[in-house]
Amino acid sequence: MGITPNSELRTPNLSVDIAGLKLKNPVMTASGTFGYGEEYSEFLDLSMLGAIVVKGLSITPRQGNPTPRIVETPAGMLNAIGLQNIGVETFIKEKLPFLKQFKTPVIANFFGDSIDEYIHAAEVLSNAEGVHALEMNISCPNKQAGWIVFGTDPKTMEQVVTAVRKATKLPLIVKLSPNVTDIGLMAKVAENAGADAVSLINTITGMVVDVKKRRPVLANNTGGLSGPAVRPIAVRMVWEVYKVVKIPIIGMGGIMNANDALEFLIAGARAVAVGTANFVNPTATIEITEGLKRFLKEEGLSDINEIIGSLKVGS
Amino acid sequence: MGITPNSELRTPNLSVDIAGLKLKNPVMTASGTFGYGEEYSEFLDLSMLGAIVVKGLSITPRQGNPTPRIVETPAGMLNAIGLQNIGVETFIKEKLPFLKQFKTPVIANFFGDSIDEYIHAAEVLSNAEGVHALEMNISCPNKQAGWIVFGTDPKTMEQVVTAVRKATKLPLIVKLSPNVTDIGLMAKVAENAGADAVSLINTITGMVVDVKKRRPVLANNTGGLSGPAVRPIAVRMVWEVYKVVKIPIIGMGGIMNANDALEFLIAGARAVAVGTANFVNPTATIEITEGLKRFLKEEGLSDINEIIGSLKVGS
Amino acid sequence: MSKYFKAKTVDNFSLNKHFSLLNLSPLSDIDIPQPGQFYMLQAGDTCDPLLKRPFSIFRYEDNLLSFLYRIRGKGTLSLSRLKSGDIINVIGPLGNSYPVPDGDFIALAGGIGIASLLPLLDRFKNRAYLFYGARNKEELVMIDAAKGISKETFITTDDGSEGKKGLITDSLIDFLNPSRITHHASRIYACGPTPMLKELHRIIKSQIQNPKSQIIECYVSMEEHMACGVGACLGCVVKVRGQETVDSSQKWIYKRVCKEGPVFDIKDIIWE
Amino acid sequence: MSKYFKAKTVDNFSLNKHFSLLNLSPLSDIDIPQPGQFYMLQAGDTCDPLLKRPFSIFRYEDNLLSFLYRIRGKGTLSLSRLKSGDIINVIGPLGNSYPVPDGDFIALAGGIGIASLLPLLDRFKNRAYLFYGARNKEELVMIDAAKGISKETFITTDDGSEGKKGLITDSLIDFLNPSRITHHASRIYACGPTPMLKELHRIIKSQIQNPKSQIIECYVSMEEHMACGVGACLGCVVKVRGQETVDSSQKWIYKRVCKEGPVFDIKDIIWE
Ligand SMILES: Cc1cc2nc3c(=O)[nH]c(=O)nc-3n(C[C@H](O)[C@H](O)[C@H](O)COP(=O)(O)OP(=O)(O)OC[C@H]3O[C@@H](n4cnc5c(N)ncnc54)[C@H](O)[C@@H]3O)c2cc1C
Ligand SMILES: Cc1cc2nc3c(=O)[nH]c(=O)nc-3n(C[C@H](O)[C@H](O)[C@H](O)COP(=O)(O)OP(=O)(O)OC[C@H]3O[C@@H](n4cnc5c(N)ncnc54)[C@H](O)[C@@H]3O)c2cc1C
Ligand SMILES: Cc1cc2nc3c(=O)[nH]c(=O)nc-3n(C[C@H](O)[C@H](O)[C@H](O)COP(=O)(O)O)c2cc1C
Ligand SMILES: Cc1cc2nc3c(=O)[nH]c(=O)nc-3n(C[C@H](O)[C@H](O)[C@H](O)COP(=O)(O)O)c2cc1C
Ligand code: FES
Ligand code: FES
């Protein structure tokens, strides 16, 4: 029946812009839940993702914690992987080439025990072709400052973000810890220190006790809570951050389906990351993207950006 | 077969001591989830409870928030009741007489908008015969200090606890907010300001968005998360507090059964409170007490106090 | 006799895509439910869904509790998966009930609201003028059962796929028109979605102002999100005129749908 | 051909109080599983239980996937509630598999470990000396099936309620005694609880030191808590001698049970 321009018009725009990084859709993977991408490449076409965020990297490889590292909790899980990773160099040599074949930006999540380690890792990653943005995980203890967690003390965080900002020209995303009194304050500190975007939430510290053994189930005693259990906390935090910063927000925490992703977008996230859901459903990211498209069509909207931060609140 | 003293010996001791208050067992009700006791009196014998903690009281009655006030979340619920209550006077006149008939200590949970309101409520409740202890809810905003939440700022909390300490001779329990960076620090502040015990956790602030309406589901926008979803966070916090204070801890957050209660006791709680579980199972408290007894027998222990704080942690 | 008891699923059959009927056999002695009362039900024993959900008693016969429910979200979905023989924990009967009608009466049911009203029609057989509306044919259930026990039945659907096309409240307005009264009913009982109840409130107000109208009373069953169902959590409140408050300056108070309700005098509710 | 597919429950029958057998019919083309591989399974679609659980392929015949499972906690409990016709999402086959045996071999199964070893016995019929131990008679399942495809079968229970009373590893020690060898097996395949595997490791070490012993290799299937099953979360690691690491000072590395395993050479595992 000839050209049908309407059917094209009817496909809503899903692309969003995070600090100059153009994502074809707002659905990315959460660090540590998607390996280095290849683990899930037999389940889905990685080119369909908004971005791939890889497992947290440090300047030298890490063995991580002893096992058990994982325990399930009601509608959630605790993990205490202990940031096991192959190190930035091996990542660049062995994992990055594989990821370059896909038309999807690669965001390197990284961390350190000290400001120097952060700087060093950021520099090495910034020089690697194929890394499109950096995500700083600041939920790690600062060795120099007597193991105070970088991401829970505004001063410590300011220092490390300022230092990393100088070390990279790539878009810099600061990943916030939810284990704080005032997440809005932490986001503002990150923004002022030069972050191009913030992502939240990282996991919430939790513990499960084996009552027979009278020991924590995890070898590390505590672990980080993720999954649907934390979603209402994460959505609230995204909203709090949205009210006080101007830089884009990447929202995550318990997103299992398109409806959950929409909660974050409406609360103010410009993109979302899917973590624990990958374990339950390896194609969760793709299904969420499809669901977002469907929602926009049903609501008669032509652009995902129309709903970002569209939350109407009562007095 | 004559007297069988062994069978008596075999019934383990469940009684614990909270700041001089002797509880026949460590299982109490969590404030706001058990009304003023009478609501559940047709489901269980209130004399079997370790203690009854009543809905939070203020010096003048409160209407609370508009509806919806409740929304379910994965393995949890948000509530934004808004501290609706009949006020201390009406409580003493109309509800306390009913509670006096049971052989169970009554703990009055209370709060205020200002330090004066706290003092005033504490005084009135302390003079009422039949109130055995006070539990201060400090998860409320301080009107005087520009609506900073009492329980999230150490200084503000210190002031209000110190003031209330002077206003009452009853055992004083300070109920800690989990919405803080360092719960151990907050507990220490409470202890130093004169608290006889701390209870934790109160609810964690969360939000659920209705994506069709692009509004929060709750009329109050945010609400407090409770139920099994928060349990790993609560257990971790009890353990953190146990490591730094000497006063007894009342643990709560998602306790559904005896195993859950044991997690808290082993992590350092001397008593536990059951909240959301009452809604699902009105006899949850009784079943938990029975379960604790069974556990002690199975483990060959004669006294619940042997397991309190018995957590063995790895290095 | 406890209001918290175990019950065995006798059957749980699907009437159509949206509606099912659940029959439970209590495993201990129970209180006899009155029309308008409800139970808190939940299938399964996991933490998701966590809370029980409120359902009106639809029928009580031969010590069998029947519930008519509409599958909406995860609670009712998991309920629909109950199989014969499955045992669940039940709380109820809860709440107040419809006051006993004197003479003929009008029953106004919107959608699943029929579940709450049917026991009333059944107890007072052939005394009700039933007005029953729904979105479409599929959403109208138990029509034959309702017709058999009603004096007269008026059916509407939004799309005209069954009965008259239009709103059920419009049919009611016609019926109540004082210039052509054909009935002796002075009371209305209603259960249904809030927009319907609000429109009913508007109708009642104008009826009461009209000296020719026979309608003098109207009782509605209210819905609110519930957590406990027993009056403890204060989650399910509605604004009610403050007649009972000490302080007369107070224009309204909150009452609990689960305890002081679910049935309220429509005049007492503050409709916003 | 995707490793993430939907499958229909054909049946799910209970062998006794503890064990059930689940038969699934995949709704799309699947990869053919090898003995030792596993699948991630989950019943229901609620958030509790949240994660899938790993189960060894027990049988693959006529495009039917069979799993033998023991009910332990909430994951396996909810699995036991699957009814014929229920459709679930499945990930698999995952992990490596048992290396192909040359000639006769020994299979050591502790409890539910039989589930993982049976496909190996079945593929190489009448070549296995099966050592199968459990706590008691009730915990020994599929004995007849296993006997029919093994060269010889040795059974023990802790309480003597079936087979010989004692530990299965003690029976193995007797059998391996070099002074009265009656077999030509040089390889052991094992799956079972960690204490059994540790004792096996001790046995193997002394066998290897003994020049008269025929045993030269031993493969064990390891268990760890898993979240993803596909190598992404790093939750399921075990300590393995660091032969493959660049830095030779590193005595061990972590390998993923779900990806580099579940089957490992027993010598490579660091038993702590
Ligand atoms: C007194 C009373 C009697 C009722 N009787 C019946 C009946 O006989 N048959 C029937 O089909 N339905 C009845 N309902 C409505 C029924 O309770 C809801 O449809 C059900 O709770 C929806 O749960 P869900 O998990 O399937 O849906 P959800 O996805 O959780 O929610 C769908 C909608 O249901 C409502 N809802 C959710 N949770 C609750 C809750 N805990 N309490 C009240 N409303 C809630 C909300 O409006 C929500 O938007 C009654 C409600 C009340 C208050
Ligand atoms: C490769 C592999 C193959 C297996 N094959 C079989 C099989 O064929 N049949 C069978 O009955 N069992 C098998 N298991 C064990 C099975 O996975 C556990 O029994 C099951 O996960 C228990 O889950 P649950 O929720 O019922 O118990 P839970 O109450 O959750 O836990 C009981 C115990 O099971 C273990 N466990 C819990 N969650 C996990 C998890 N996600 N991953 C691994 N272990 C866990 C823990 O040791 C825990 O203490 C296998 C395990 C692995 C790793
Ligand atoms: C197993 C696991 C490993 C993780 N590793 C990292 C990591 O290396 N770096 C990081 O910043 N976040 C890490 N996270 C946190 C996730 O990226 C995410 O912030 C969190 O899990 C919340 O999202 P979810 O609920 O969707 O999983 C990890 C989470 C899980 C479950
Ligand atoms: C509906 C509801 C009302 C509550 N009201 C109060 C209150 O008035 N005062 C208070 O200190 N805590 C209140 N709480 C918090 C509980 O006492 C408890 O700290 C929290 O719910 C965690 O326990 P749970 O997970 O067992 O419910 C309330 C909780 C709920 C669910
Ligand atoms: S549902 Fe709890 S008070 Fe009504
Ligand atoms: S289970 Fe996730 S890496 Fe093995």
mmCIF file of N, CA and C in Angstrom, chain D residues 8 17 21 40 44 48 60 63 67 78 84-85 94 101 126 129 178 186 189 193 210 214 227 230:
data_model
loop_
_atom_site.group_PDB
_atom_site.id
_atom_site.type_symbol
_atom_site.label_atom_id
_atom_site.label_comp_id
_atom_site.label_asym_id
_atom_site.label_seq_id
_atom_site.Cartn_x
_atom_site.Cartn_y
_atom_site.Cartn_z
ATOM 1 N N LYS D 8 7.246 -26.677 29.510
ATOM 2 C CA LYS D 8 5.960 -27.029 30.119
ATOM 3 C C LYS D 8 6.174 -28.197 31.068
ATOM 4 N N LYS D 17 8.743 -38.373 50.783
ATOM 5 C CA LYS D 17 8.587 -37.079 51.453
ATOM 6 C C LYS D 17 9.630 -36.059 50.991
ATOM 7 N N LEU D 21 10.553 -35.897 41.242
ATOM 8 C CA LEU D 21 11.092 -35.967 39.894
ATOM 9 C C LEU D 21 10.251 -35.055 39.004
ATOM 10 N N MET D 40 19.179 -23.860 35.521
ATOM 11 C CA MET D 40 18.640 -22.996 36.570
ATOM 12 C C MET D 40 17.118 -23.027 36.468
ATOM 13 N N GLY D 44 6.987 -20.396 39.526
ATOM 14 C CA GLY D 44 6.297 -19.153 39.862
ATOM 15 C C GLY D 44 7.004 -17.931 39.343
ATOM 16 N N ASP D 48 9.487 -13.891 45.606
ATOM 17 C CA ASP D 48 9.921 -14.721 46.730
ATOM 18 C C ASP D 48 9.460 -16.137 46.509
ATOM 19 N N TYR D 60 17.717 -37.108 29.937
ATOM 20 C CA TYR D 60 17.226 -36.405 28.749
ATOM 21 C C TYR D 60 16.838 -37.450 27.735
ATOM 22 N N ASN D 63 13.299 -35.709 24.075
ATOM 23 C CA ASN D 63 13.216 -34.257 24.267
ATOM 24 C C ASN D 63 12.517 -33.855 25.572
ATOM 25 N N PHE D 67 14.534 -33.830 36.076
ATOM 26 C CA PHE D 67 15.335 -33.400 37.221
ATOM 27 C C PHE D 67 14.886 -34.154 38.460
ATOM 28 N N SER D 78 8.869 -24.571 46.463
ATOM 29 C CA SER D 78 7.964 -23.995 45.461
ATOM 30 C C SER D 78 8.058 -24.795 44.163
ATOM 31 N N SER D 84 1.234 -30.214 36.419
ATOM 32 C CA SER D 84 1.238 -30.503 34.981
ATOM 33 C C SER D 84 0.614 -29.340 34.237
ATOM 34 N N GLY D 85 1.271 -28.924 33.183
ATOM 35 C CA GLY D 85 0.734 -27.823 32.381
ATOM 36 C C GLY D 85 1.360 -26.481 32.730
ATOM 37 N N LEU D 94 24.023 -25.635 31.401
ATOM 38 C CA LEU D 94 25.101 -24.761 31.852
ATOM 39 C C LEU D 94 26.275 -25.580 32.377
ATOM 40 N N PRO D 101 34.688 -41.221 30.151
ATOM 41 C CA PRO D 101 35.544 -42.232 30.777
ATOM 42 C C PRO D 101 36.150 -43.164 29.728
ATOM 43 N N ASN D 126 26.769 -50.164 32.215
ATOM 44 C CA ASN D 126 27.470 -51.338 32.737
ATOM 45 C C ASN D 126 28.990 -51.182 32.766
ATOM 46 N N TYR D 129 31.319 -48.931 38.555
ATOM 47 C CA TYR D 129 31.173 -49.442 39.907
ATOM 48 C C TYR D 129 30.553 -48.307 40.709
ATOM 49 N N PRO D 178 44.712 -51.912 47.379
ATOM 50 C CA PRO D 178 45.505 -52.456 46.271
ATOM 51 C C PRO D 178 45.803 -53.941 46.439
ATOM 52 N N SER D 186 40.185 -46.785 36.500
ATOM 53 C CA SER D 186 41.281 -45.882 36.861
ATOM 54 C C SER D 186 40.781 -44.478 37.187
ATOM 55 N N TYR D 189 34.429 -40.681 39.454
ATOM 56 C CA TYR D 189 33.555 -39.514 39.288
ATOM 57 C C TYR D 189 32.733 -39.394 40.557
ATOM 58 N N PRO D 193 27.889 -34.439 49.180
ATOM 59 C CA PRO D 193 28.168 -33.370 50.148
ATOM 60 C C PRO D 193 29.673 -33.120 50.337
ATOM 61 N N ASN D 210 50.355 -44.328 46.407
ATOM 62 C CA ASN D 210 50.556 -45.776 46.445
ATOM 63 C C ASN D 210 50.814 -46.289 45.037
ATOM 64 N N GLN D 214 45.565 -48.314 41.061
ATOM 65 C CA GLN D 214 45.227 -48.067 39.655
ATOM 66 C C GLN D 214 44.653 -46.675 39.436
ATOM 67 N N ALA D 227 23.841 -17.351 41.967
ATOM 68 C CA ALA D 227 22.816 -16.362 41.660
ATOM 69 C C ALA D 227 22.480 -16.418 40.169
ATOM 70 N N VAL D 230 25.543 -18.347 35.064
ATOM 71 C CA VAL D 230 26.142 -18.169 33.738
ATOM 72 C C VAL D 230 27.521 -17.509 33.783
#
